[in-house]
Amino acid sequence: MDLTYTEEEQDFRVRLRAWLAKVLPELPAKPSPDDWPGRRAYDLGWQRRLYEAGYAGLHWPVDAGGRGATPTQHLIFLEEAERAGAPYVGANFVGLLHAGPTVAAEGTAEQRARWLPPVLRGDEVWCQGFSEPDAGSDLASLRTRAVRDGDDYVISGSKIWTSHAEVADWCELLVRTDPGAPKHRGISWLAMPMDAPGVSVRPLRTLAGSAEFAQVFLDEVRVPVANRVGAENDGWRVTMVTLSFERGTAFVGEVVACRRTLGELARTAKANGRWDDPVLRRRLGRLYGEFGALWRLTQWNVSEAERSAGGVPGIGGSVFKLAYSHARQELYDTAAEVLGARSLSLEEEWTLDRLSSLSYTIAAGTSQIQRNIVAERILGLPKGR
């Protein structure tokens, strides 16, 4: 018996485990990786089941439509869902893990009522329109323009690396509303309907052969001013809230998945003889310790977020993001050592995961950016000139 769990939390685990055991065999077959409409339907179908069973939005506050569960119950849910092989959030990870929480923390009552219930029910998908082709890692140098015209903004520009844009209903969009202001002060955060006239989507194929990313072109797209979250030109502050969720709590389930993969690696190494290599064993042992520490850091970040005003994670999320990105890459480099020549085959799941892991030191803020945040905001070091 784990004495760190209360009786109520133990009961929550038992009920959840029983529900997963009942419902998972009833799920339809997963669609092809390239069938994005099919994957959208599959992912939203799972979200709807969670909603109907009372497990959707465990990490969201009650006044935002969430369940108001404790941080420990949230973590128990992630552990049990991963252990049972349940579907992940999939195509709607933006809506569930950072756009939705941002609206919950920063939106008006009307905005929360409009956008949050459909995310939790599995009715609508969101994508993220932050990165731009010419901005690189300097997100604040974005050039997409939004000109006020009465009750609308008229938007022109383009975004890149927009996950699941081709199946999204809404986009959390950063635009420049005051080109004359210092670059961090002339930005606004908008919710843009993806079916608005002037929006076009061009899928991008990755190294692994998948097409979950897209470039989005905006040609005089009209978005109501009422869709702005936060004040005009205060979008950079709102963006920091979004990035806090993205870095601080959005990767929680993936840590659980990596710990499971580590166990599978050890079993595979014992079966194919690679376990006899002491260097590999030491590497697996060190990764075991590192992911254990990351899980503890995850628990702390989730607890801190759910105790804070609006449930916004703190700057500890940058510590997690930096450490996790590199640990994940090393995990799948180690998988390549265990697989040997098989690691060159795209038919191997770990090969695809390894290719995907290459993006983690770039996505959600590069490792260089995270080091700057840790140095300046946690360690108090001076800013570079």
Coordinates of C-alpha atoms in Angstrom, one line a residue:
M1 CA 0.0 0.0 0.0
D2 CA 1.3 3.5 -0.9
L3 CA 0.7 5.6 2.1
T4 CA 1.1 8.8 0.1
Y5 CA -2.4 8.4 -1.2
T6 CA -5.5 9.1 0.7
E7 CA -8.4 6.7 0.9
E8 CA -10.4 8.9 -1.5
E9 CA -7.5 8.9 -4.0
Q10 CA -7.2 5.1 -3.8
D11 CA -10.9 4.8 -4.4
F12 CA -10.5 7.1 -7.4
R13 CA -7.8 4.9 -8.8
V14 CA -9.9 1.7 -8.4
R15 CA -12.9 3.2 -10.1
L16 CA -10.9 4.7 -12.9
R17 CA -9.1 1.4 -13.5
A18 CA -12.4 -0.5 -13.6
W19 CA -13.9 2.0 -16.1
L20 CA -10.8 1.8 -18.4
A21 CA -11.0 -2.0 -18.3
K22 CA -14.6 -1.8 -19.4
V23 CA -14.5 0.9 -22.1
L24 CA -11.2 0.3 -23.9
P25 CA -12.2 -3.0 -25.5
E26 CA -15.2 -1.2 -26.9
L27 CA -13.2 1.4 -28.9
P28 CA -13.1 1.2 -32.7
A29 CA -9.8 0.4 -34.5
K30 CA -7.4 3.3 -34.7
P31 CA -7.4 5.0 -38.2
S32 CA -4.4 5.2 -40.4
P33 CA -1.8 7.8 -39.3
D34 CA -2.4 9.8 -42.5
D35 CA -6.1 9.8 -42.1
W36 CA -6.5 13.1 -40.2
P37 CA -10.3 13.4 -40.5
G38 CA -10.5 9.8 -39.2
R39 CA -8.0 10.6 -36.4
R40 CA -10.0 13.7 -35.5
A41 CA -13.2 11.6 -35.2
Y42 CA -11.4 8.9 -33.2
D43 CA -9.7 11.4 -30.8
L44 CA -12.9 13.4 -30.2
G45 CA -14.9 10.2 -29.7
W46 CA -12.5 9.3 -26.9
Q47 CA -12.8 12.8 -25.4
R48 CA -16.6 12.5 -25.5
R49 CA -16.4 9.2 -23.6
L50 CA -14.2 10.9 -21.0
Y51 CA -16.7 13.8 -20.7
E52 CA -19.7 11.5 -20.2
A53 CA -17.9 9.5 -17.6
G54 CA -16.8 12.6 -15.7
Y55 CA -13.0 12.3 -16.5
A56 CA -12.7 15.3 -18.9
G57 CA -11.0 18.4 -17.7
L58 CA -9.7 17.0 -14.4
H59 CA -7.0 19.6 -14.4
W60 CA -9.4 22.5 -15.3
P61 CA -11.1 24.5 -12.5
V62 CA -14.8 23.9 -11.9
D63 CA -15.8 27.5 -13.0
A64 CA -14.2 26.7 -16.4
G65 CA -16.2 23.5 -16.8
G66 CA -13.6 21.2 -15.3
R67 CA -14.0 18.6 -12.6
G68 CA -12.0 20.4 -9.9
A69 CA -10.0 17.2 -9.2
T70 CA -7.0 17.3 -6.9
P71 CA -3.5 17.4 -8.5
T72 CA -3.0 13.8 -7.2
Q73 CA -6.2 12.6 -8.9
H74 CA -5.1 14.3 -12.2
L75 CA -1.7 12.4 -12.0
I76 CA -3.4 9.1 -11.1
F77 CA -5.6 9.5 -14.2
L78 CA -2.6 10.0 -16.4
E79 CA -0.8 7.0 -14.8
E80 CA -3.7 4.7 -15.2
A81 CA -4.6 5.8 -18.7
E82 CA -1.1 5.2 -19.9
R83 CA -0.8 1.9 -18.1
A84 CA -4.0 0.7 -19.7
G85 CA -3.0 1.9 -23.2
A86 CA -5.8 4.5 -23.4
P87 CA -5.8 7.0 -26.3
Y88 CA -3.9 10.3 -25.7
V89 CA -5.5 13.7 -26.3
G90 CA -4.4 13.5 -30.0
A91 CA -5.7 16.0 -32.5
N92 CA -7.1 18.3 -29.8
F93 CA -4.0 18.6 -27.6
V94 CA -3.9 22.4 -28.2
G95 CA -7.5 22.9 -27.1
L96 CA -7.2 20.7 -24.0
L97 CA -3.7 21.5 -22.8
H98 CA -3.0 25.1 -23.5
A99 CA -5.6 27.1 -25.5
G100 CA -8.4 26.0 -23.3
P101 CA -6.5 26.6 -20.1
T102 CA -5.5 30.0 -21.4
V103 CA -9.1 31.0 -22.1
A104 CA -10.0 29.7 -18.6
A105 CA -7.4 31.9 -17.0
E106 CA -7.6 35.0 -19.2
G107 CA -11.0 34.9 -21.0
T108 CA -14.2 36.7 -20.2
A109 CA -17.2 34.8 -18.9
E110 CA -18.8 34.9 -22.4
Q111 CA -15.6 33.6 -24.0
R112 CA -15.3 30.8 -21.5
A113 CA -18.9 29.8 -22.0
R114 CA -18.5 29.8 -25.8
W115 CA -15.2 28.0 -26.2
L116 CA -14.5 25.8 -23.2
P117 CA -17.5 23.4 -23.1
P118 CA -17.0 22.3 -26.8
V119 CA -13.4 21.4 -26.1
L120 CA -14.3 19.3 -23.1
R121 CA -17.2 17.6 -24.8
G122 CA -15.0 16.7 -27.8
D123 CA -17.0 18.9 -30.3
E124 CA -14.2 21.3 -31.4
V125 CA -10.5 21.1 -32.2
W126 CA -8.0 24.0 -31.8
C127 CA -4.6 24.6 -33.4
Q128 CA -1.8 27.0 -32.6
G129 CA -0.9 30.0 -34.8
F130 CA 2.2 31.3 -33.1
S131 CA 5.4 30.4 -35.1
E132 CA 6.1 32.2 -38.4
P133 CA 8.5 31.4 -41.3
D134 CA 10.8 34.4 -40.7
A135 CA 10.7 34.6 -36.9
G136 CA 12.8 31.6 -35.9
S137 CA 13.0 31.2 -32.2
D138 CA 12.2 34.9 -31.6
L139 CA 8.4 34.6 -31.4
A140 CA 8.0 38.3 -30.5
S141 CA 9.3 39.2 -34.0
L142 CA 6.1 38.0 -35.6
R143 CA 4.9 40.0 -38.6
T144 CA 1.3 38.8 -39.1
R145 CA -0.7 42.1 -39.1
A146 CA -4.2 42.8 -37.6
V147 CA -5.7 46.1 -38.6
R148 CA -8.8 47.3 -36.7
D149 CA -11.8 47.9 -38.9
G150 CA -14.9 48.6 -36.8
D151 CA -15.8 45.5 -34.8
D152 CA -13.3 43.3 -36.7
Y153 CA -9.6 42.9 -37.1
V154 CA -8.4 42.3 -40.7
I155 CA -5.5 39.9 -40.6
S156 CA -2.8 39.2 -43.2
G157 CA 0.3 37.0 -42.9
S158 CA 1.2 33.4 -42.4
K159 CA 2.0 30.9 -39.7
I160 CA 4.0 27.7 -39.7
W161 CA 4.3 24.4 -37.8
T162 CA 0.5 24.7 -37.0
S163 CA -0.4 21.3 -35.6
H164 CA -3.6 19.8 -37.0
A165 CA -4.6 22.9 -38.8
E166 CA -6.3 21.0 -41.5
V167 CA -8.9 19.5 -39.0
A168 CA -9.1 22.4 -36.6
D169 CA -12.2 24.5 -35.9
W170 CA -10.3 27.3 -34.1
C171 CA -6.8 28.8 -33.9
E172 CA -5.1 30.5 -31.0
L173 CA -3.5 33.2 -33.1
L174 CA -0.9 35.8 -32.3
V175 CA -1.0 39.0 -34.4
R176 CA 0.7 42.4 -34.4
T177 CA -1.9 45.1 -33.7
D178 CA 0.6 48.0 -33.1
P179 CA 3.6 47.8 -35.5
G180 CA 5.0 51.0 -34.0
A181 CA 5.2 49.6 -30.5
P182 CA 8.2 47.7 -29.1
K183 CA 7.9 44.2 -30.4
H184 CA 6.7 42.7 -27.2
R185 CA 4.1 45.3 -26.6
G186 CA 2.2 45.4 -29.9
I187 CA 0.9 41.8 -30.0
S188 CA -2.7 40.6 -29.4
W189 CA -4.0 37.0 -28.8
L190 CA -7.1 36.1 -30.9
A191 CA -9.3 33.1 -31.4
M192 CA -9.7 32.7 -35.1
P193 CA -12.3 30.4 -36.7
M194 CA -10.5 28.2 -39.3
D195 CA -13.4 28.4 -41.7
A196 CA -13.2 32.2 -42.0
P197 CA -12.8 33.4 -45.6
G198 CA -9.2 34.0 -46.5
V199 CA -7.8 31.2 -44.4
S200 CA -5.9 28.5 -46.4
V201 CA -3.9 25.5 -45.1
R202 CA -1.0 23.8 -46.7
P203 CA 0.1 20.5 -44.9
L204 CA 3.8 20.0 -44.2
R205 CA 5.3 16.5 -44.3
T206 CA 7.8 15.7 -41.5
L207 CA 11.0 13.6 -41.5
A208 CA 8.9 10.7 -40.2
G209 CA 6.6 11.0 -43.2
S210 CA 3.6 12.3 -41.2
A211 CA 1.7 15.5 -41.9
E212 CA 0.4 16.8 -38.6
F213 CA 1.9 20.2 -39.2
A214 CA 0.8 22.8 -41.7
Q215 CA 1.5 26.3 -42.9
V216 CA -1.5 28.6 -42.6
F217 CA -1.9 31.6 -45.0
L218 CA -4.1 34.5 -43.9
D219 CA -5.4 36.9 -46.6
E220 CA -7.4 39.7 -45.1
V221 CA -9.2 37.4 -42.7
R222 CA -11.8 39.2 -40.6
V223 CA -11.9 38.2 -36.9
P224 CA -14.3 39.9 -34.5
V225 CA -12.7 42.1 -31.8
A226 CA -14.8 40.1 -29.3
N227 CA -12.5 37.1 -30.1
R228 CA -9.5 38.9 -28.5
V229 CA -8.4 37.3 -25.2
G230 CA -7.0 40.0 -23.0
A231 CA -6.5 43.6 -23.9
E232 CA -5.3 44.9 -27.2
N233 CA -1.5 44.9 -27.4
D234 CA -1.4 42.8 -24.2
G235 CA -1.0 39.6 -26.1
W236 CA 2.6 38.9 -25.1
R237 CA 1.5 38.6 -21.5
V238 CA -1.3 36.3 -22.5
T239 CA 1.1 34.3 -24.6
M240 CA 3.3 33.7 -21.6
V241 CA 0.3 32.2 -19.9
T242 CA -0.2 29.9 -22.9
L243 CA 3.5 28.9 -22.9
S244 CA 3.4 28.3 -19.2
F245 CA 0.7 25.6 -19.7
E246 CA 2.5 24.2 -22.8
R247 CA 5.8 23.9 -21.0
G248 CA 4.6 23.2 -17.5
T249 CA 1.8 20.7 -17.6
A250 CA 1.1 19.7 -21.3
F251 CA 3.8 17.1 -21.4
V252 CA 2.7 15.3 -18.2
G253 CA 1.2 12.3 -19.9
E254 CA 4.4 11.9 -22.1
V255 CA 6.6 11.5 -19.0
V256 CA 4.4 8.5 -18.0
A257 CA 4.7 7.1 -21.6
C258 CA 8.5 7.5 -21.5
R259 CA 8.8 5.6 -18.3
R260 CA 6.8 2.8 -19.8
T261 CA 9.0 2.8 -22.9
L262 CA 12.1 2.6 -20.7
G263 CA 10.8 -0.6 -19.1
E264 CA 10.1 -2.0 -22.6
L265 CA 13.6 -1.1 -23.6
A266 CA 15.1 -3.0 -20.7
R267 CA 13.0 -6.1 -21.5
T268 CA 14.0 -6.0 -25.2
A269 CA 17.7 -5.6 -24.3
K270 CA 17.5 -8.7 -22.1
A271 CA 15.8 -10.7 -24.8
N272 CA 18.2 -9.8 -27.7
G273 CA 21.5 -9.9 -25.7
R274 CA 22.1 -6.2 -25.6
W275 CA 21.7 -6.3 -21.8
D276 CA 25.2 -7.8 -21.6
D277 CA 26.7 -4.5 -22.4
P278 CA 27.5 -2.7 -19.1
V279 CA 27.6 0.7 -20.7
L280 CA 24.1 0.3 -22.0
R281 CA 22.9 -1.0 -18.6
R282 CA 24.4 2.1 -16.9
R283 CA 22.7 4.3 -19.5
L284 CA 19.3 2.7 -18.9
G285 CA 19.8 3.0 -15.2
R286 CA 20.7 6.7 -15.4
L287 CA 17.6 7.3 -17.6
Y288 CA 15.5 5.5 -15.1
G289 CA 16.7 7.9 -12.4
E290 CA 16.3 10.9 -14.7
F291 CA 12.7 10.1 -15.6
G292 CA 11.9 9.3 -12.0
A293 CA 13.1 12.8 -11.1
L294 CA 11.1 14.3 -14.0
W295 CA 8.0 12.6 -12.7
R296 CA 8.6 14.2 -9.2
L297 CA 9.1 17.6 -10.9
T298 CA 5.9 17.0 -12.9
Q299 CA 4.0 16.3 -9.6
W300 CA 5.4 19.6 -8.2
N301 CA 4.6 21.6 -11.3
V302 CA 1.0 20.3 -11.5
S303 CA 0.5 20.9 -7.8
E304 CA 1.9 24.4 -8.0
A305 CA -0.3 25.2 -11.1
E306 CA -3.5 24.0 -9.5
R307 CA -2.8 26.0 -6.3
S308 CA -2.0 29.2 -8.2
A309 CA -4.4 31.9 -9.3
G310 CA -6.0 30.7 -12.6
G311 CA -4.1 27.4 -12.4
V312 CA -1.2 28.9 -14.3
P313 CA 2.1 26.9 -14.0
G314 CA 5.1 28.8 -12.8
I315 CA 8.6 29.2 -14.4
G316 CA 9.5 25.8 -13.1
G317 CA 7.9 24.6 -16.4
S318 CA 11.0 25.8 -18.2
V319 CA 13.2 23.7 -16.0
F320 CA 11.0 20.7 -16.8
K321 CA 10.8 21.4 -20.6
L322 CA 14.6 21.8 -20.8
A323 CA 15.3 18.6 -18.9
Y324 CA 12.5 16.5 -20.5
S325 CA 13.4 17.5 -24.1
H326 CA 17.0 16.2 -23.8
A327 CA 16.0 13.1 -21.7
R328 CA 13.5 12.1 -24.4
Q329 CA 16.1 12.4 -27.1
E330 CA 18.5 10.3 -25.2
L331 CA 15.8 7.8 -24.4
Y332 CA 15.2 7.2 -28.1
D333 CA 18.9 7.3 -29.0
T334 CA 19.2 4.5 -26.5
A335 CA 16.3 2.7 -28.1
A336 CA 18.3 2.8 -31.4
E337 CA 21.2 1.1 -29.6
V338 CA 18.9 -1.6 -28.3
L339 CA 17.3 -2.2 -31.7
G340 CA 20.6 -2.2 -33.6
A341 CA 20.0 -2.4 -37.4
R342 CA 16.2 -2.6 -36.8
S343 CA 16.4 1.1 -35.7
L344 CA 16.7 2.1 -39.4
S345 CA 13.3 0.7 -40.3
L346 CA 10.3 3.0 -40.3
E347 CA 8.2 0.0 -39.4
E348 CA 9.5 0.1 -35.9
E349 CA 7.5 2.3 -33.5
W350 CA 10.6 3.4 -31.6
T351 CA 12.2 4.6 -34.9
L352 CA 9.3 7.0 -35.5
D353 CA 9.4 8.1 -31.9
R354 CA 13.1 8.8 -32.2
L355 CA 12.5 11.0 -35.3
S356 CA 9.7 12.8 -33.5
S357 CA 12.0 13.4 -30.4
L358 CA 14.3 15.5 -32.5
S359 CA 11.7 18.3 -32.5
Y360 CA 11.4 18.5 -28.7
T361 CA 14.4 20.8 -28.2
I362 CA 12.7 23.2 -30.6
A363 CA 8.9 22.9 -30.0
A364 CA 7.3 24.9 -27.2
G365 CA 10.4 27.1 -27.0
T366 CA 13.9 26.1 -27.9
S367 CA 16.3 24.8 -25.3
Q368 CA 18.3 27.9 -25.8
I369 CA 15.3 30.0 -24.8
Q370 CA 14.6 27.8 -21.8
R371 CA 18.2 28.2 -20.6
N372 CA 17.8 32.0 -20.8
I373 CA 14.5 31.8 -18.8
V374 CA 16.1 29.6 -16.1
A375 CA 19.2 31.8 -16.0
E376 CA 17.4 35.2 -15.8
R377 CA 14.2 34.4 -13.9
I378 CA 15.2 31.6 -11.6
L379 CA 19.0 32.1 -11.0
G380 CA 18.8 35.9 -11.3
L381 CA 21.7 36.2 -13.8
P382 CA 22.0 39.4 -15.8
K383 CA 20.5 39.5 -19.3
G384 CA 22.9 39.2 -22.2
R385 CA 23.7 42.4 -24.1

